[in-house]
XYZ file of C-alpha atoms in Angstrom:
341
model
C 131.815 -129.126 173.999
C 134.447 -126.542 172.007
C 134.569 -125.746 168.568
C 137.011 -123.445 166.567
C 137.481 -122.240 162.966
C 141.062 -123.127 162.261
C 141.357 -121.091 159.122
C 140.824 -118.123 161.459
C 143.447 -118.785 163.854
C 146.183 -116.631 162.031
C 144.214 -113.569 162.722
C 144.812 -113.608 166.343
C 148.591 -113.725 166.065
C 149.021 -110.010 164.937
C 150.278 -107.257 167.369
C 152.365 -107.598 170.659
C 151.463 -110.027 173.289
C 149.927 -107.102 175.458
C 147.636 -105.847 172.698
C 143.916 -106.461 172.591
C 142.758 -108.907 169.766
C 139.979 -107.656 167.462
C 137.777 -110.467 168.766
C 135.092 -110.414 171.508
C 133.776 -112.872 174.286
C 129.944 -113.444 174.499
C 128.371 -115.473 177.291
C 124.821 -116.533 177.629
C 123.758 -117.739 181.211
C 120.728 -119.906 181.096
C 118.957 -121.925 183.796
C 120.586 -125.212 182.702
C 123.603 -124.086 180.598
C 126.232 -121.538 180.072
C 127.086 -121.043 176.257
C 130.297 -118.937 175.458
C 131.538 -117.873 172.214
C 134.279 -116.050 170.428
C 133.341 -113.799 167.722
C 135.059 -111.322 165.044
C 133.939 -107.817 164.017
C 131.502 -109.562 161.306
C 129.730 -111.544 164.243
C 131.254 -114.832 162.853
C 131.755 -117.497 165.636
C 135.365 -118.714 165.982
C 135.077 -120.824 168.948
C 132.591 -121.912 171.596
C 132.043 -123.912 174.566
C 129.215 -125.094 176.853
C 129.056 -125.806 180.598
C 126.256 -127.014 182.911
C 124.784 -124.043 185.132
C 125.687 -124.715 188.633
C 122.548 -125.969 190.476
C 124.009 -124.995 193.980
C 126.475 -122.544 195.350
C 124.811 -119.279 194.411
C 126.209 -116.289 192.510
C 129.837 -116.888 193.421
C 129.912 -120.419 191.784
C 128.002 -119.091 188.824
C 130.634 -116.338 188.198
C 133.382 -118.923 188.275
C 131.429 -121.003 185.835
C 131.028 -118.128 183.596
C 134.882 -117.610 183.543
C 135.664 -121.170 182.948
C 133.225 -121.395 179.817
C 134.687 -118.291 178.562
C 138.286 -119.696 179.101
C 137.431 -122.823 177.069
C 135.947 -120.864 174.356
C 138.928 -118.684 174.052
C 141.513 -121.384 174.349
C 139.772 -123.174 171.372
C 141.077 -120.190 169.188
C 144.311 -119.930 171.017
C 143.978 -116.968 172.990
C 143.505 -115.885 176.818
C 140.364 -114.212 177.952
C 142.570 -111.128 179.075
C 143.252 -110.326 175.360
C 139.702 -110.067 174.336
C 138.657 -106.671 173.078
C 135.560 -106.925 175.158
C 133.090 -109.540 177.095
C 129.321 -109.461 177.156
C 127.123 -111.297 179.152
C 123.471 -112.180 178.789
C 121.755 -112.784 182.041
C 118.237 -113.640 182.705
C 116.261 -111.031 185.138
C 116.642 -107.330 185.941
C 119.981 -105.682 184.594
C 121.360 -102.488 185.825
C 123.774 -102.265 182.848
C 125.474 -99.024 184.166
C 126.119 -100.700 187.622
C 126.551 -104.106 186.213
C 124.345 -105.891 188.578
C 121.709 -108.522 188.182
C 118.838 -109.069 190.211
C 115.405 -110.875 190.407
C 116.099 -113.829 188.377
C 114.143 -116.828 189.286
C 115.856 -119.451 186.971
C 119.203 -119.620 188.135
C 119.924 -121.172 191.668
C 120.757 -119.217 194.723
C 120.623 -115.641 196.190
C 119.803 -113.162 192.995
C 117.133 -110.869 194.778
C 119.408 -108.326 195.676
C 121.374 -106.685 193.043
C 124.618 -108.701 192.428
C 127.812 -107.072 191.048
C 128.136 -109.707 188.327
C 130.084 -107.664 185.752
C 132.618 -106.476 188.161
C 133.365 -109.992 189.777
C 133.717 -111.605 186.456
C 135.691 -108.725 185.367
C 138.021 -109.289 187.902
C 138.550 -113.021 186.714
C 138.928 -111.745 183.212
C 141.169 -109.071 183.659
C 138.923 -106.437 181.581
C 135.583 -104.867 181.239
C 132.345 -106.985 181.270
C 129.361 -105.646 180.194
C 125.654 -106.988 180.929
C 122.619 -107.065 179.238
C 119.200 -109.008 179.538
C 119.669 -112.531 178.088
C 116.600 -112.492 175.457
C 117.182 -108.781 174.792
C 120.757 -109.422 173.706
C 119.476 -112.552 171.530
C 116.826 -110.819 169.754
C 119.372 -108.189 168.976
C 121.407 -110.852 167.398
C 118.627 -112.320 165.379
C 117.481 -108.698 164.259
C 121.094 -107.959 163.015
C 122.393 -111.615 161.727
C 119.292 -113.964 161.930
C 115.671 -114.478 161.642
C 114.709 -110.699 162.095
C 117.090 -109.282 159.743
C 114.291 -108.229 157.087
C 112.175 -106.381 159.340
C 112.284 -103.218 161.180
C 110.074 -103.926 164.260
C 110.621 -107.549 165.897
C 109.287 -109.320 169.174
C 111.182 -112.121 170.261
C 110.151 -114.839 172.469
C 112.369 -117.095 173.968
C 110.606 -120.315 175.336
C 112.829 -122.217 177.557
C 113.440 -122.591 181.421
C 111.439 -119.254 181.640
C 109.790 -117.499 178.788
C 111.908 -114.109 178.102
C 111.251 -111.493 175.671
C 113.050 -108.999 173.722
C 111.998 -106.108 171.356
C 113.476 -104.126 168.412
C 111.157 -101.088 167.574
C 111.909 -99.176 164.285
C 115.476 -100.606 164.190
C 116.175 -99.649 167.859
C 116.490 -102.338 170.593
C 113.904 -101.154 173.258
C 115.207 -101.844 176.902
C 112.999 -99.580 178.901
C 114.548 -99.064 182.238
C 116.296 -102.380 181.993
C 113.812 -104.910 181.807
C 111.522 -104.265 178.910
C 110.234 -107.391 177.153
C 109.485 -109.417 180.153
C 106.519 -111.225 178.073
C 106.836 -114.143 180.685
C 105.628 -112.149 183.313
C 102.687 -110.802 181.623
C 99.541 -111.894 183.294
C 97.490 -114.385 181.243
C 95.287 -115.504 184.082
C 94.613 -113.299 187.063
C 94.996 -115.349 190.283
C 96.217 -118.025 188.315
C 99.021 -120.642 188.868
C 101.943 -119.559 191.064
C 104.828 -118.041 188.856
C 108.591 -118.498 190.128
C 108.784 -114.837 190.643
C 106.055 -115.155 193.492
C 103.206 -113.482 191.611
C 100.098 -115.484 190.117
C 98.978 -115.994 186.512
C 102.424 -115.147 184.676
C 102.794 -116.728 181.174
C 105.818 -118.308 182.441
C 103.815 -120.106 185.216
C 102.391 -121.967 182.264
C 104.685 -122.260 179.822
C 108.017 -122.072 181.357
C 109.845 -125.448 181.272
C 110.611 -125.275 184.899
C 107.067 -124.584 185.655
C 105.736 -127.418 183.494
C 108.245 -129.680 185.010
C 106.941 -128.981 188.592
C 103.294 -129.493 187.573
C 104.491 -132.837 185.658
C 106.068 -134.043 188.994
C 103.057 -133.076 190.844
C 100.675 -135.046 188.768
C 102.989 -138.070 188.677
C 103.004 -138.011 192.330
C 99.240 -138.042 192.290
C 99.220 -141.274 190.204
C 98.843 -139.858 186.574
C 100.790 -141.863 183.968
C 103.618 -140.466 182.033
C 106.596 -141.448 180.338
C 108.386 -138.139 180.880
C 110.427 -139.008 183.738
C 111.322 -142.516 182.048
C 112.860 -140.517 179.126
C 114.659 -138.130 181.272
C 116.439 -141.274 183.104
C 116.982 -142.768 179.603
C 118.899 -139.501 178.588
C 120.608 -139.697 182.170
C 119.263 -136.198 182.639
C 118.337 -134.597 185.892
C 115.516 -132.363 184.476
C 112.939 -132.385 181.956
C 114.950 -130.918 179.028
C 113.782 -129.691 175.733
C 114.684 -133.135 174.116
C 112.763 -135.028 176.784
C 109.659 -133.053 176.230
C 109.908 -133.581 172.233
C 110.444 -137.273 172.696
C 107.505 -137.736 175.114
C 105.384 -135.792 172.637
C 106.447 -137.769 169.805
C 105.317 -140.774 171.597
C 101.886 -139.043 172.520
C 102.350 -139.064 176.071
C 99.049 -137.586 177.545
C 100.528 -135.472 180.168
C 103.138 -134.051 178.064
C 100.722 -133.262 175.353
C 98.291 -131.579 177.732
C 100.921 -129.356 179.269
C 102.359 -128.210 176.069
C 99.070 -127.526 174.608
C 98.075 -125.366 177.843
C 101.650 -123.518 177.334
C 100.863 -122.957 173.627
C 97.271 -121.363 174.511
C 98.717 -119.155 177.058
C 101.683 -118.173 174.654
C 99.003 -117.151 171.987
C 97.116 -115.147 174.836
C 100.304 -113.142 175.504
C 101.878 -112.879 172.108
C 98.615 -111.618 170.785
C 98.374 -109.013 173.365
C 101.604 -107.526 172.557
C 100.888 -107.386 168.920
C 97.795 -105.503 169.690
C 99.914 -103.011 171.844
C 102.980 -102.656 169.441
C 101.854 -103.865 165.990
C 105.290 -105.397 165.446
C 106.083 -106.882 161.939
C 107.628 -109.893 163.027
C 107.770 -112.631 165.736
C 110.830 -114.779 166.446
C 110.410 -117.752 168.534
C 113.631 -118.956 170.053
C 115.006 -120.657 173.460
C 115.572 -124.462 174.151
C 111.685 -125.402 173.716
C 110.974 -122.692 171.078
C 113.882 -123.885 168.751
C 113.060 -127.570 169.269
C 109.133 -127.482 169.276
C 108.538 -124.122 167.408
C 108.775 -125.855 163.722
C 106.210 -128.552 164.766
C 103.896 -126.148 166.753
C 104.115 -123.067 164.825
C 100.671 -123.480 163.367
C 99.323 -124.269 166.694
C 100.516 -121.110 168.062
C 99.101 -118.935 165.315
C 95.859 -120.481 165.893
C 96.047 -119.942 169.691
C 96.765 -116.182 168.693
C 93.881 -115.751 166.319
C 91.007 -115.299 168.922
C 92.983 -112.487 170.717
C 94.267 -110.353 167.785
C 92.528 -107.157 167.184
C 93.550 -107.101 163.580
C 92.912 -110.586 162.719
C 93.570 -110.553 159.100
C 97.102 -109.023 159.666
C 99.077 -111.692 161.770
C 102.839 -110.823 162.115
C 105.182 -112.859 160.287
C 106.469 -115.732 162.608
C 109.978 -116.988 162.246
C 112.239 -119.691 164.222
C 115.357 -118.272 165.548
C 118.226 -118.956 162.967
C 121.209 -118.521 165.309
C 119.886 -121.508 167.518
C 121.380 -121.991 170.813
C 124.187 -119.357 170.121
C 121.837 -116.258 169.706
C 122.353 -115.210 173.301
C 125.831 -115.536 173.116
C 126.438 -113.813 169.880
C 124.264 -111.017 170.826
C 126.179 -110.660 174.315
C 129.504 -110.363 172.023
C 127.932 -107.744 170.065
C 127.015 -105.840 173.120
C 130.598 -105.782 174.199
C 131.850 -104.141 171.022
C 131.291 -105.271 167.293
C 128.879 -103.074 165.345
C 127.699 -104.134 162.073
C-alpha cells in the first residue's frame, strides 16, 4: 500500500540533485507489519507504504524489508531514500540509540538477543544516517506532539498489539531512562504466572499481547474448546489472529475470544493503575493494533478494571485513543530523525 499527497510534490524539486530534501523518512517495525512514511517539517505525511514483517530469515531479512518499505514510500513522492534529510526507525525491544543497536526483542522473528547494528546496516542501504528509537516511545512522542496527548504535559502511552509496549512523556519531556523506560508489557501482574515471550513469568504481555493470546487460543482449540477464531482467520486469508480477526470473533460473541480479551483487559487495568499510582500522569493514550481496534469498545471496561487498583480513586487520568492510528510509530520515528515542532 502506498499513498502520496500530489499537491506536495512540487516541494521536492528544489535544489540540486545531490541536495538533501527537507523531508524525512520514518519506519515502524512491528511484529506483523512494517510501516514507512515520508513527512515534512510540520509532521504532515506526504507518502506511506506498508509491507509484511518477514517471519523467517532473521535480522538481515528484516533490514532488507525495512529498506524496501522505505523505498516504496519515498518513490510515492518522487524521491530516492538517499535524498531524505534523515531516517528514523522505531523498533520493539531494547535500543542503544548511541550505538544504533537493537536487542532483546521477542516479537520479531529470529536472532535479536545480542545487540544487532540495525542503524548502520540500514544506513548502508539508505546511503545516509539512520537513528533508532523504541517503537512505542517514539509513537507516544508523536501522539504527544501531534495527536491525542497534545493537550497534556504528562502522558502514559500503552500500545496493545503483538506485544504490549509503553512510553512516557513527563512534564513535556520524553522519558527514556537508559533506553528501555516504559516497558509496561514486562511489568509483572501475576507472580509466577503465565510464561512470557521474554522468558519470564507473569508479565502483562503474557496475558494481553496478541501473540500470547494466540498461543493460548491455539492450545485451547487443540484441547477441544469451541471457537470461530481460526475460521475467521482462514476466511480473511490470514496466517495469524490479527486485530480484525479478534474484533469479528468478539462481535459474534465467541466464548474463547471473549474470555481471553476479558482476561487481557483485567491485567491491563492492573498494570496501568500501578503506573498511575507511581507517576500520577494526566492522560493515558491507548494505541497499537488491538488498542486502536478494540479501545473504543472496551475503554469503559478498562477503566472499570483500573478502578480497584487506583490509590486516588476519585481522580482517574484522562483516557484517549491514539489519533494518529497505525502511523503514530512511523511519524514518531521520522520526528526522531529531524523535524522539530
